[in-house]
Short mmCIF file of C-alpha atoms and ligand atoms in Angstrom, two decimals:
data_model
loop_
_atom_site.label_atom_id
_atom_site.label_comp_id
_atom_site.label_asym_id
_atom_site.label_seq_id
_atom_site.Cartn_x
_atom_site.Cartn_y
_atom_site.Cartn_z
CA UNK A 31 9.51 48.97 -179.50
CA UNK A 32 12.39 46.97 -178.06
CA UNK A 33 15.92 48.32 -178.70
CA UNK A 34 17.48 44.86 -178.18
CA UNK A 35 19.66 43.50 -180.96
CA UNK A 36 19.26 40.87 -182.15
CA UNK A 37 15.50 41.02 -181.33
CA UNK A 38 14.07 38.29 -179.14
CA UNK A 39 12.80 35.28 -181.17
CA UNK A 40 9.03 35.34 -181.76
CA UNK A 41 7.00 33.02 -179.54
CA UNK A 42 6.14 29.61 -181.01
CA UNK A 43 8.84 29.99 -183.69
CA UNK A 44 9.01 26.96 -185.99
CA UNK A 45 12.33 25.18 -186.58
CA UNK A 46 12.31 26.41 -190.16
CA UNK A 47 11.74 30.05 -189.13
CA UNK A 48 14.41 29.74 -186.49
CA UNK A 49 16.99 28.50 -189.02
CA UNK A 50 16.08 31.34 -191.39
CA UNK A 51 16.32 33.92 -188.56
CA UNK A 52 19.75 32.65 -187.41
CA UNK A 53 21.03 32.71 -190.99
CA UNK A 54 19.79 36.30 -191.40
CA UNK A 55 21.44 37.33 -188.12
CA UNK A 56 24.70 35.70 -189.15
CA UNK A 57 24.64 37.53 -192.46
CA UNK A 58 23.85 40.85 -190.71
CA UNK A 59 26.80 40.30 -188.34
CA UNK A 60 29.11 39.50 -191.27
CA UNK A 61 28.12 42.73 -193.02
CA UNK A 62 28.48 44.72 -189.80
CA UNK A 63 31.98 43.26 -189.16
CA UNK A 64 32.98 44.05 -192.70
CA UNK A 65 31.86 47.64 -192.30
CA UNK A 66 33.82 47.90 -189.02
CA UNK A 67 36.90 46.49 -190.73
CA UNK A 68 36.58 48.91 -193.64
CA UNK A 69 36.16 51.86 -191.26
CA UNK A 70 39.22 50.80 -189.25
CA UNK A 71 41.24 50.43 -192.46
CA UNK A 72 40.14 53.88 -193.59
CA UNK A 73 41.16 55.29 -190.20
CA UNK A 74 44.58 53.63 -190.47
CA UNK A 75 45.06 55.12 -193.94
CA UNK A 76 44.10 58.56 -192.67
CA UNK A 77 46.57 58.19 -189.79
CA UNK A 78 49.33 57.19 -192.20
CA UNK A 79 48.81 60.31 -194.27
CA UNK A 80 48.31 62.63 -191.33
CA UNK A 81 51.14 65.16 -191.19
CA UNK A 82 53.70 64.53 -188.45
CA UNK A 83 53.55 66.58 -185.30
CA UNK A 84 56.91 68.25 -184.71
CA UNK A 85 57.90 69.39 -181.25
CA UNK A 86 61.09 71.21 -180.31
CA UNK A 87 62.47 71.21 -176.75
CA UNK A 88 64.67 74.12 -175.71
CA UNK A 89 66.35 75.26 -172.51
CA UNK A 90 69.77 75.48 -170.88
CA UNK A 91 71.84 72.41 -169.98
CA UNK A 92 70.31 70.25 -167.25
CA UNK A 93 66.95 72.00 -167.50
CA UNK A 94 65.23 68.64 -168.06
CA UNK A 95 64.64 68.52 -171.84
CA UNK A 96 65.73 64.90 -172.33
CA UNK A 97 63.82 63.92 -169.18
CA UNK A 98 60.67 65.45 -170.72
CA UNK A 99 61.18 63.32 -173.85
CA UNK A 100 61.36 60.24 -171.62
CA UNK A 101 58.09 61.31 -169.99
CA UNK A 102 56.39 61.60 -173.39
CA UNK A 103 57.67 58.16 -174.33
CA UNK A 104 56.65 56.58 -171.01
CA UNK A 105 53.15 58.06 -171.16
CA UNK A 106 52.28 57.89 -174.86
CA UNK A 107 54.48 55.02 -176.12
CA UNK A 108 54.90 52.77 -173.04
CA UNK A 109 55.89 49.61 -174.89
CA UNK A 110 58.81 51.29 -176.66
CA UNK A 111 59.84 52.89 -173.33
CA UNK A 112 59.92 49.53 -171.57
CA UNK A 113 61.73 47.89 -174.48
CA UNK A 114 64.66 50.23 -173.87
CA UNK A 115 65.12 49.49 -170.18
CA UNK A 116 68.14 47.26 -170.73
CA UNK A 117 69.96 50.01 -172.60
CA UNK A 118 69.42 52.46 -169.74
CA UNK A 119 70.97 50.07 -167.22
CA UNK A 120 74.47 50.73 -168.60
CA UNK A 121 73.91 54.52 -168.35
CA UNK A 122 72.64 54.18 -164.78
CA UNK A 123 75.61 52.02 -163.81
CA UNK A 124 77.97 54.56 -165.32
CA UNK A 125 76.18 57.39 -163.43
CA UNK A 126 76.62 55.38 -160.22
CA UNK A 127 80.27 54.36 -160.60
CA UNK A 128 81.37 57.82 -161.75
CA UNK A 129 79.88 59.30 -158.61
CA UNK A 130 81.44 56.64 -156.36
CA UNK A 131 84.85 57.14 -158.01
CA UNK A 132 84.41 60.89 -157.66
CA UNK A 133 83.70 60.49 -153.93
CA UNK A 134 86.83 58.34 -153.52
CA UNK A 135 88.82 61.00 -155.36
CA UNK A 136 87.47 63.80 -153.13
CA UNK A 137 88.15 61.67 -150.05
CA UNK A 138 91.71 60.98 -151.22
CA UNK A 139 92.40 64.72 -151.50
CA UNK A 140 90.67 65.65 -148.27
CA UNK A 141 92.13 62.78 -146.31
CA UNK A 142 95.71 63.40 -147.48
CA UNK A 143 95.21 67.14 -146.96
CA UNK A 144 94.07 66.71 -143.37
CA UNK A 145 96.86 64.30 -142.39
CA UNK A 146 95.90 62.10 -139.49
CA UNK A 147 93.60 64.64 -137.84
CA UNK A 148 90.37 62.97 -138.83
CA UNK A 149 91.22 59.59 -137.32
CA UNK A 150 88.46 57.14 -138.21
CA UNK A 151 87.29 58.74 -141.46
CA UNK A 152 90.83 58.44 -142.79
CA UNK A 153 91.03 54.76 -141.97
CA UNK A 154 87.58 54.24 -143.49
CA UNK A 155 88.71 55.93 -146.63
CA UNK A 156 91.76 53.72 -147.12
CA UNK A 157 89.66 50.61 -146.64
CA UNK A 158 87.02 51.78 -149.16
CA UNK A 159 89.65 52.79 -151.66
CA UNK A 160 91.09 49.30 -151.56
CA UNK A 161 87.80 47.45 -151.65
CA UNK A 162 86.21 49.63 -154.32
CA UNK A 163 89.30 49.79 -156.56
CA UNK A 164 87.63 47.47 -159.16
CA UNK A 165 85.08 50.24 -159.85
CA UNK A 166 87.78 52.19 -161.67
CA UNK A 167 87.88 49.33 -164.16
CA UNK A 168 84.07 49.28 -164.33
CA UNK A 169 84.04 52.98 -165.21
CA UNK A 170 86.62 52.46 -167.94
CA UNK A 171 84.77 49.43 -169.34
CA UNK A 172 81.40 51.16 -169.43
CA UNK A 173 82.89 54.28 -171.00
CA UNK A 174 84.58 52.07 -173.59
CA UNK A 175 81.25 50.37 -174.39
CA UNK A 176 79.79 53.77 -175.17
CA UNK A 177 82.75 55.16 -177.02
CA UNK A 178 84.10 52.43 -179.28
CA UNK A 179 83.90 52.31 -183.09
CA UNK A 180 82.39 55.47 -184.62
CA UNK A 181 81.23 56.31 -181.19
CA UNK A 182 77.72 57.71 -180.91
CA UNK A 183 78.53 58.50 -177.30
CA UNK A 184 81.63 60.27 -176.13
CA UNK A 185 82.72 62.78 -173.61
CA UNK A 186 83.39 66.12 -175.30
CA UNK A 187 86.50 66.72 -173.28
CA UNK A 188 87.98 63.24 -173.58
CA UNK A 189 89.00 61.44 -176.72
CA UNK A 190 89.97 58.33 -174.80
CA UNK A 191 88.25 57.08 -171.68
CA UNK A 192 89.69 58.53 -168.51
CA UNK A 193 88.56 58.30 -164.94
CA UNK A 194 86.33 61.14 -163.88
CA UNK A 195 87.41 63.30 -161.03
CA UNK A 196 84.53 65.76 -161.19
CA UNK A 197 80.78 65.12 -161.11
CA UNK A 198 80.46 67.73 -163.87
CA UNK A 199 82.13 65.38 -166.35
CA UNK A 200 79.12 63.52 -167.57
CA UNK A 201 78.02 60.73 -169.84
CA UNK A 202 77.29 62.29 -173.19
CA UNK A 203 75.24 61.18 -176.18
CA UNK A 204 75.66 62.41 -179.70
CA UNK A 205 73.17 62.24 -182.56
CA UNK A 206 69.94 60.30 -182.34
CA UNK A 207 68.66 57.19 -180.67
CA UNK A 208 71.32 54.91 -182.16
CA UNK A 209 73.19 54.48 -178.89
CA UNK A 210 70.40 52.38 -177.42
CA UNK A 211 70.62 49.67 -180.04
CA UNK A 212 74.40 50.09 -180.00
CA UNK A 213 74.62 49.33 -176.30
CA UNK A 214 72.17 46.43 -176.68
CA UNK A 215 73.71 44.85 -179.73
CA UNK A 216 77.04 46.46 -180.59
CA UNK A 217 77.86 48.03 -183.96
CA UNK A 218 79.50 45.10 -185.61
CA UNK A 219 79.51 41.38 -185.08
CA UNK A 220 82.90 41.61 -183.38
CA UNK A 221 81.56 44.20 -180.95
CA UNK A 222 78.40 42.22 -180.13
CA UNK A 223 80.26 39.66 -178.07
CA UNK A 224 82.81 41.96 -176.50
CA UNK A 225 80.12 44.55 -175.56
CA UNK A 226 77.82 42.03 -173.96
CA UNK A 227 80.61 40.20 -172.12
CA UNK A 228 82.04 43.53 -170.93
CA UNK A 229 78.60 44.63 -169.68
CA UNK A 230 78.11 41.24 -168.05
CA UNK A 231 81.40 41.46 -166.18
CA UNK A 232 80.72 45.06 -165.04
CA UNK A 233 77.43 43.82 -163.56
CA UNK A 234 79.22 41.06 -161.67
CA UNK A 235 81.86 43.44 -160.28
CA UNK A 236 79.19 45.95 -159.25
CA UNK A 237 77.23 43.22 -157.51
CA UNK A 238 80.36 42.14 -155.62
CA UNK A 239 81.04 45.76 -154.56
CA UNK A 240 77.39 46.45 -153.66
CA UNK A 241 77.75 46.20 -149.88
CA UNK A 242 80.89 48.35 -149.83
CA UNK A 243 79.21 51.05 -151.95
CA UNK A 244 76.31 51.11 -149.48
CA UNK A 245 78.74 51.22 -146.55
CA UNK A 246 80.81 54.02 -148.16
CA UNK A 247 77.72 56.18 -148.56
CA UNK A 248 76.73 55.62 -144.92
CA UNK A 249 80.28 56.06 -143.61
CA UNK A 250 81.50 58.81 -141.26
CA UNK A 251 84.02 59.79 -143.98
CA UNK A 252 81.20 60.90 -146.29
CA UNK A 253 79.26 62.58 -143.47
CA UNK A 254 82.48 64.46 -142.61
CA UNK A 255 82.71 65.67 -146.21
CA UNK A 256 79.15 67.00 -146.03
CA UNK A 257 79.96 68.78 -142.78
CA UNK A 258 82.99 70.35 -144.43
CA UNK A 259 80.61 71.84 -147.02
CA UNK A 260 81.42 69.55 -149.98
CA UNK A 261 78.27 69.66 -152.12
CA UNK A 262 77.07 66.11 -152.65
CA UNK A 263 73.70 67.10 -154.14
CA UNK A 264 74.39 65.60 -157.51
CA UNK A 265 71.77 63.87 -159.70
CA UNK A 266 73.68 60.57 -159.28
CA UNK A 267 73.12 60.78 -155.52
CA UNK A 268 69.77 59.04 -156.09
CA UNK A 269 71.56 55.98 -157.53
CA UNK A 270 73.96 55.90 -154.60
CA UNK A 271 71.06 56.07 -152.17
CA UNK A 272 69.57 53.10 -154.04
CA UNK A 273 72.89 51.30 -154.56
CA UNK A 274 71.76 48.05 -152.96
CA UNK A 275 69.08 47.64 -155.64
CA UNK A 276 70.90 49.31 -158.57
CA UNK A 277 74.17 47.40 -158.17
CA UNK A 278 72.41 44.05 -157.73
CA UNK A 279 73.09 41.46 -160.43
CA UNK A 280 69.35 41.12 -161.15
CA UNK A 281 68.74 44.85 -161.46
CA UNK A 282 66.30 46.08 -164.10
CA UNK A 283 65.78 49.87 -164.22
CA UNK A 284 62.35 51.16 -163.16
CA UNK A 285 60.70 54.12 -164.93
CA UNK A 286 61.73 56.33 -161.97
CA UNK A 287 65.37 55.25 -162.41
CA UNK A 288 65.30 55.98 -166.14
CA UNK A 289 63.85 59.44 -165.54
CA UNK A 290 66.79 60.10 -163.16
CA UNK A 291 69.50 58.78 -165.48
CA UNK A 292 71.66 61.60 -166.77
CA UNK A 293 72.96 61.51 -170.32
CA UNK A 294 74.10 64.89 -171.58
CA UNK A 295 72.90 65.74 -175.08
CA UNK A 296 75.37 66.93 -177.68
CA UNK A 297 74.04 68.36 -180.93
CA UNK A 298 70.37 67.81 -181.80
CA UNK A 299 68.69 64.45 -181.37
CA UNK A 300 65.59 63.45 -183.27
CA UNK A 301 63.10 61.08 -181.62
CA UNK A 302 60.26 59.58 -183.66
CA UNK A 303 57.47 58.23 -181.50
CA UNK A 304 54.46 56.32 -182.71
CA UNK A 305 51.68 57.07 -180.28
CA UNK A 306 50.19 54.03 -178.57
CA UNK A 307 47.40 55.66 -176.60
CA UNK A 308 43.81 55.28 -177.82
CA UNK A 309 43.02 58.76 -179.16
CA UNK A 310 46.24 59.20 -181.12
CA UNK A 311 47.12 55.57 -181.86
CA UNK A 312 49.42 55.27 -184.87
CA UNK A 313 50.18 58.99 -185.21
CA UNK A 314 53.84 59.92 -185.40
CA UNK A 315 55.23 62.67 -183.19
CA UNK A 316 58.74 63.86 -183.87
CA UNK A 317 60.71 65.46 -181.04
CA UNK A 318 63.90 67.48 -181.40
CA UNK A 319 66.01 67.43 -178.25
CA UNK A 320 68.91 69.89 -178.23
CA UNK A 321 72.09 70.09 -176.19
CA UNK A 322 71.58 73.04 -173.84
CA UNK A 323 75.15 74.20 -173.22
CA UNK A 324 76.09 77.60 -174.63
CA UNK A 325 78.44 76.08 -177.20
CA UNK A 326 75.52 74.00 -178.54
CA UNK A 327 72.99 76.75 -179.00
CA UNK A 328 74.18 78.00 -182.42
CA UNK A 329 72.86 74.80 -184.03
CA UNK A 330 69.32 75.23 -182.69
CA UNK A 331 67.94 77.73 -185.24
CA UNK A 332 68.03 75.30 -188.16
CA UNK A 333 65.34 73.27 -186.33
CA UNK A 334 63.00 76.21 -185.73
CA UNK A 335 61.19 76.09 -189.05
CA UNK A 336 57.96 74.07 -189.36
CA UNK A 337 57.73 72.98 -185.76
CA UNK A 338 54.19 72.78 -184.40
CA UNK A 339 55.16 73.39 -180.80
CA UNK A 340 58.12 74.61 -178.76
CA UNK A 341 58.49 73.47 -175.17
CA UNK A 342 60.89 75.61 -173.12
CA UNK A 343 62.22 74.29 -169.81
CA UNK A 344 63.30 76.70 -167.10
CA UNK A 345 64.75 74.96 -164.02
CA UNK A 346 63.45 77.07 -161.12
CA UNK A 347 65.89 75.54 -158.66
CA UNK A 348 68.88 76.98 -160.56
CA UNK A 349 68.52 80.41 -158.89
CA UNK A 350 71.60 79.86 -156.67
CA UNK A 351 73.74 78.06 -159.28
CA UNK A 352 76.25 79.17 -161.86
CA UNK A 353 76.64 77.97 -165.43
CA UNK A 354 79.30 75.27 -165.66
CA UNK A 355 80.42 76.79 -169.00
CA UNK A 356 80.79 80.31 -167.49
CA UNK A 357 81.06 80.46 -163.71
CA UNK A 358 80.33 84.22 -163.70
CA UNK A 359 76.75 83.70 -164.94
CA UNK A 360 73.80 82.85 -162.70
CA UNK A 361 71.85 79.96 -164.25
CA UNK A 362 68.40 81.49 -163.71
CA UNK A 363 69.45 84.74 -165.39
CA UNK A 364 70.88 82.74 -168.28
CA UNK A 365 67.56 80.89 -168.59
CA UNK A 366 65.63 84.17 -168.72
CA UNK A 367 67.95 85.64 -171.36
CA UNK A 368 67.59 82.50 -173.43
CA UNK A 369 63.82 82.72 -173.09
CA UNK A 370 63.91 86.29 -174.47
CA UNK A 371 65.85 85.12 -177.53
CA UNK A 372 63.47 82.23 -178.13
CA UNK A 373 60.38 84.47 -177.76
CA UNK A 374 61.84 86.95 -180.28
CA UNK A 375 62.41 84.29 -182.95
CA UNK A 376 60.38 85.01 -186.09
CA UNK A 377 60.84 81.43 -187.27
CA UNK A 378 58.98 80.21 -184.19
CA UNK A 379 56.28 82.87 -184.35
CA UNK A 380 53.55 80.43 -185.44
CA UNK A 381 54.51 77.60 -183.08
CA UNK A 382 52.51 76.79 -179.96
CA UNK A 383 54.54 78.02 -176.98
CA UNK A 384 54.69 75.92 -173.81
CA UNK A 385 56.77 76.96 -170.82
CA UNK A 386 57.65 74.43 -168.11
CA UNK A 387 58.87 75.86 -164.81
CA UNK A 388 60.70 72.68 -163.93
CA UNK A 389 62.49 71.17 -160.90
CA UNK A 390 59.76 72.35 -158.53
CA UNK A 391 60.84 69.62 -156.06
CA UNK A 392 64.42 70.92 -155.88
CA UNK A 393 63.20 74.51 -155.56
CA UNK A 394 61.00 73.43 -152.64
CA UNK A 395 63.83 71.63 -150.82
CA UNK A 396 66.26 74.53 -151.28
CA UNK A 397 63.77 77.08 -149.95
CA UNK A 398 62.84 74.78 -147.05
CA UNK A 399 66.53 74.42 -146.22
CA UNK A 400 66.58 78.19 -145.68
CA UNK A 401 68.26 79.31 -148.92
CA UNK A 402 66.72 82.70 -149.68
CA UNK A 403 65.59 83.37 -153.23
CA UNK A 404 65.96 87.12 -152.70
CA UNK A 405 69.70 86.70 -151.93
CA UNK A 406 70.21 85.71 -155.57
CA UNK A 407 67.43 87.49 -157.46
CA UNK A 408 67.68 91.18 -156.65
CA UNK A 409 64.24 92.08 -158.08
CA UNK A 410 62.55 89.72 -155.64
CA UNK A 411 61.79 91.82 -152.55
CA UNK A 412 63.45 90.70 -149.31
CA UNK A 413 60.04 90.85 -147.63
CA UNK A 414 58.39 88.56 -150.18
CA UNK A 415 57.61 85.03 -148.90
CA UNK A 416 60.40 82.50 -149.43
CA UNK A 417 57.92 79.78 -150.49
CA UNK A 418 57.68 77.60 -153.59
CA UNK A 419 54.29 79.01 -154.56
CA UNK A 420 55.37 82.66 -154.20
CA UNK A 421 58.65 82.13 -156.07
CA UNK A 422 56.94 80.09 -158.83
CA UNK A 423 54.29 82.82 -159.23
CA UNK A 424 57.01 85.46 -159.47
CA UNK A 425 58.87 83.47 -162.15
CA UNK A 426 55.66 82.75 -164.05
CA UNK A 427 54.86 86.46 -164.17
CA UNK A 428 58.41 87.45 -165.20
CA UNK A 429 58.49 84.87 -167.98
CA UNK A 430 54.99 85.80 -169.20
CA UNK A 431 56.00 89.48 -169.30
CA UNK A 432 59.09 88.64 -171.35
CA UNK A 433 56.94 86.58 -173.69
CA UNK A 434 54.39 89.39 -174.11
CA UNK A 435 57.01 92.07 -174.76
CA UNK A 436 59.38 90.06 -176.97
CA UNK A 437 57.01 87.99 -179.15
CA UNK A 438 56.82 89.23 -182.74
CA UNK A 439 53.05 88.72 -182.65
CA UNK A 440 50.33 88.15 -180.08
CA UNK A 441 50.37 84.54 -179.03
CA UNK A 442 49.03 82.46 -176.18
CA UNK A 443 51.52 81.00 -173.72
CA UNK A 444 50.80 77.78 -171.80
CA UNK A 445 52.68 77.59 -168.50
CA UNK A 446 53.04 74.62 -166.13
CA UNK A 447 55.00 74.13 -162.94
CA UNK A 448 56.61 70.66 -163.22
CA UNK A 449 58.71 68.02 -161.58
CA UNK A 450 59.88 65.98 -164.56
CA UNK A 451 61.11 63.05 -162.46
CA UNK A 452 57.63 62.39 -161.05
CA UNK A 453 55.61 60.47 -163.68
CA UNK A 454 52.42 60.60 -161.60
CA UNK A 455 52.45 64.39 -161.41
CA UNK A 456 53.50 64.62 -165.06
CA UNK A 457 50.45 62.71 -166.37
CA UNK A 458 48.09 65.70 -166.14
CA UNK A 459 50.69 68.05 -167.66
CA UNK A 460 51.37 65.65 -170.55
CA UNK A 461 47.65 65.30 -171.32
CA UNK A 462 47.21 69.03 -171.28
CA UNK A 463 50.26 69.57 -173.55
CA UNK A 464 48.94 66.93 -175.97
CA UNK A 465 45.49 68.58 -176.07
CA UNK A 466 46.87 72.07 -176.59
CA UNK A 467 49.14 70.93 -179.43
CA UNK A 468 46.32 69.03 -181.15
CA UNK A 469 43.88 71.94 -180.90
CA UNK A 470 46.49 74.39 -182.25
CA UNK A 471 47.33 72.09 -185.15
CA UNK A 472 43.62 71.88 -185.95
CA UNK A 473 43.40 75.69 -185.95
CA UNK A 474 46.51 75.98 -188.09
CA UNK A 475 45.17 73.52 -190.67
CA UNK A 476 41.66 75.01 -190.82
CA UNK A 477 43.10 78.51 -191.18
CA UNK A 478 45.28 77.47 -194.11
N1 LIG B 258 64.97 66.60 -158.96
C1 LIG B 258 64.68 66.80 -160.25
N2 LIG B 258 65.54 66.39 -161.19
C2 LIG B 258 65.21 66.60 -162.48
C3 LIG B 258 63.99 67.22 -162.87
N3 LIG B 258 63.97 67.27 -164.23
C4 LIG B 258 65.12 66.71 -164.64
N4 LIG B 258 65.86 66.29 -163.60
C5 LIG B 258 67.20 65.65 -163.61
O1 LIG B 258 68.12 66.61 -164.06
C6 LIG B 258 69.16 65.98 -164.81
C7 LIG B 258 69.31 66.72 -166.13
O2 LIG B 258 68.17 66.49 -166.92
P1 LIG B 258 68.27 66.33 -168.51
O3 LIG B 258 66.88 66.01 -168.98
O4 LIG B 258 69.35 65.41 -168.87
O5 LIG B 258 68.66 67.83 -168.93
P2 LIG B 258 68.82 68.41 -170.41
O6 LIG B 258 68.04 69.69 -170.44
O7 LIG B 258 68.46 67.40 -171.42
O8 LIG B 258 70.37 68.74 -170.43
P3 LIG B 258 71.38 68.79 -171.70
O9 LIG B 258 71.22 67.51 -172.44
O10 LIG B 258 72.73 68.98 -171.09
O11 LIG B 258 70.97 69.99 -172.50
C8 LIG B 258 68.77 64.53 -164.96
O12 LIG B 258 69.50 63.75 -164.04
C9 LIG B 258 67.29 64.50 -164.59
O13 LIG B 258 66.90 63.29 -163.98
C10 LIG B 258 63.10 67.63 -161.85
O14 LIG B 258 62.02 68.20 -162.08
N5 LIG B 258 63.49 67.40 -160.55
MG1 LIG B 259 69.54 66.41 -172.86
#
C-alpha cells in the first residue's frame, strides 16, 4: 500500500470523480489545519501556565555574573539582545573614555614626576592631553545621561559626576533593566531630547578624537608606562584596542563588544526573559543578578528561596589579585570562602547547583606569561604543572570537595570551565545548563 498523501488519483478518473476527490482532499486539509491550530493553541496555553524558571547568579565582584546573563539572552532570546544594542553603546563609550582619561591622568603624574628625563614620551603626553581634552566633557556628559533624574545608574562613591582617575571607579547600574530604556528614551519628555542630543554630540566628539585615541594607545608614552610596571590589563583595554571602530560615528556594538562592556551591579537585578528558541519558546526564565562586592552580599539571602537553580561563578584568573574592597584579601580565597557559605545554605538546599570556573582565557594568559599559581596558592605544590588544565583540575577538585563537605544534603554539582566573553565556546555550556535545569525541574515536579 502506498504511504503517499494525498494518494495518487485513480487511472481514468472522470471529471466528476476528480471534482469530488479534490473537494474531499480540501476538506481533509481544512480539518487537519484546524487540529494543528488547536494543538498549537493548547501548547501556548500550557506554556502560559507553566511555572517560571528562577535562576540565581552568585559570585564575587567581576566574576562574570552579568556577562553570563548577557550570554543567556544572546543565545536564548536573540531578538531582545539585539534590540538593546543601542543602549549598550553609551556604556561602551563610557568604558572607553574613562580608560583614556585614566591613562592621561596616569601620564600626567608620571610625566610631571619624571621631569624632562623621558624626552619624547613627555612631549607626546602634552600633545595628547591637549588634543584629547574634549573627552573629559564626553565622560561628564555620558555620566550625566546615566545619573540624571531618579538615577537608575550612579557611581556609589560619587553623588555628582566627577572625572575618574582610577580604572576601579566603574560604571554602575542599580535596580533592574530600566536603565536600557532610560538611556534610549529618557525618563521624561524633557529628558528625551536632552539625552539624545547629548549622546549624539558625545558620538561626534569621539569620532573627531578617534585618530588621537588610536595614536595615544600606540604611543611610546604608553609603552613606557607598561615598561615601568603600570598595570594596563583592564577590561576596557579591549575597547581601546578597538578604538578606531568603537569611536567611529557609525559604530553599532557587536555581541562580542556587549559581552565585554562592564557595568557594575549594585543591589539585585531581576531579568525576565521569554525564551525564543524552539524547544522552550514562550517560557519565561527569571534571572536574579546580584552585586558581588562584600557590602552587597547581605541582600542576597532574601532571593535564595524558591530558586530552581543557582549558578556560582569563580574567576580562576583572580589567583594573583586582591579584593578592591579589602586589599589584604586574595580574590581566589575570597571566592572559595563565599562558595562554602553558599553550599551551606539550607534555603538553597533543593536548588540545582552549577559551578562555572570562569575567565579560563585570562588564567591561560597569566600562566603562559610565567606567573606561577603556586606562588599565590600555598596548597598547590611547587612541582605541580603551571598549566591551565592542571590548575583548573585542582580548582575543580577543591570546589567539589567544599561542596561535598558543606552541603546540608547530598546533591549533584555540575561544573564547567568557561570563558564568558566567547559566545561560540559558551553555546555548549548554555545548552547543557538549560538541559540540566529542565531535567531537575521535571524531577522536582514529579516528586512533589
Ligand atoms: N577575559 C574575560 N573577561 C571576562 C570573562 N567573564 C567576564 N569577563 C569580563 O569581566 C568584567 C566583569 O564581568 P561582570 O559580568 O560585569 O562581573 P559581575 O560578576 O557581574 O560583577 P559585579 O556586578 O561587580 O558583581 C566584564 O568586563 C566582562 O566582560 C571571561 O571569561 N574572560
Ligand atoms: Mg554584575
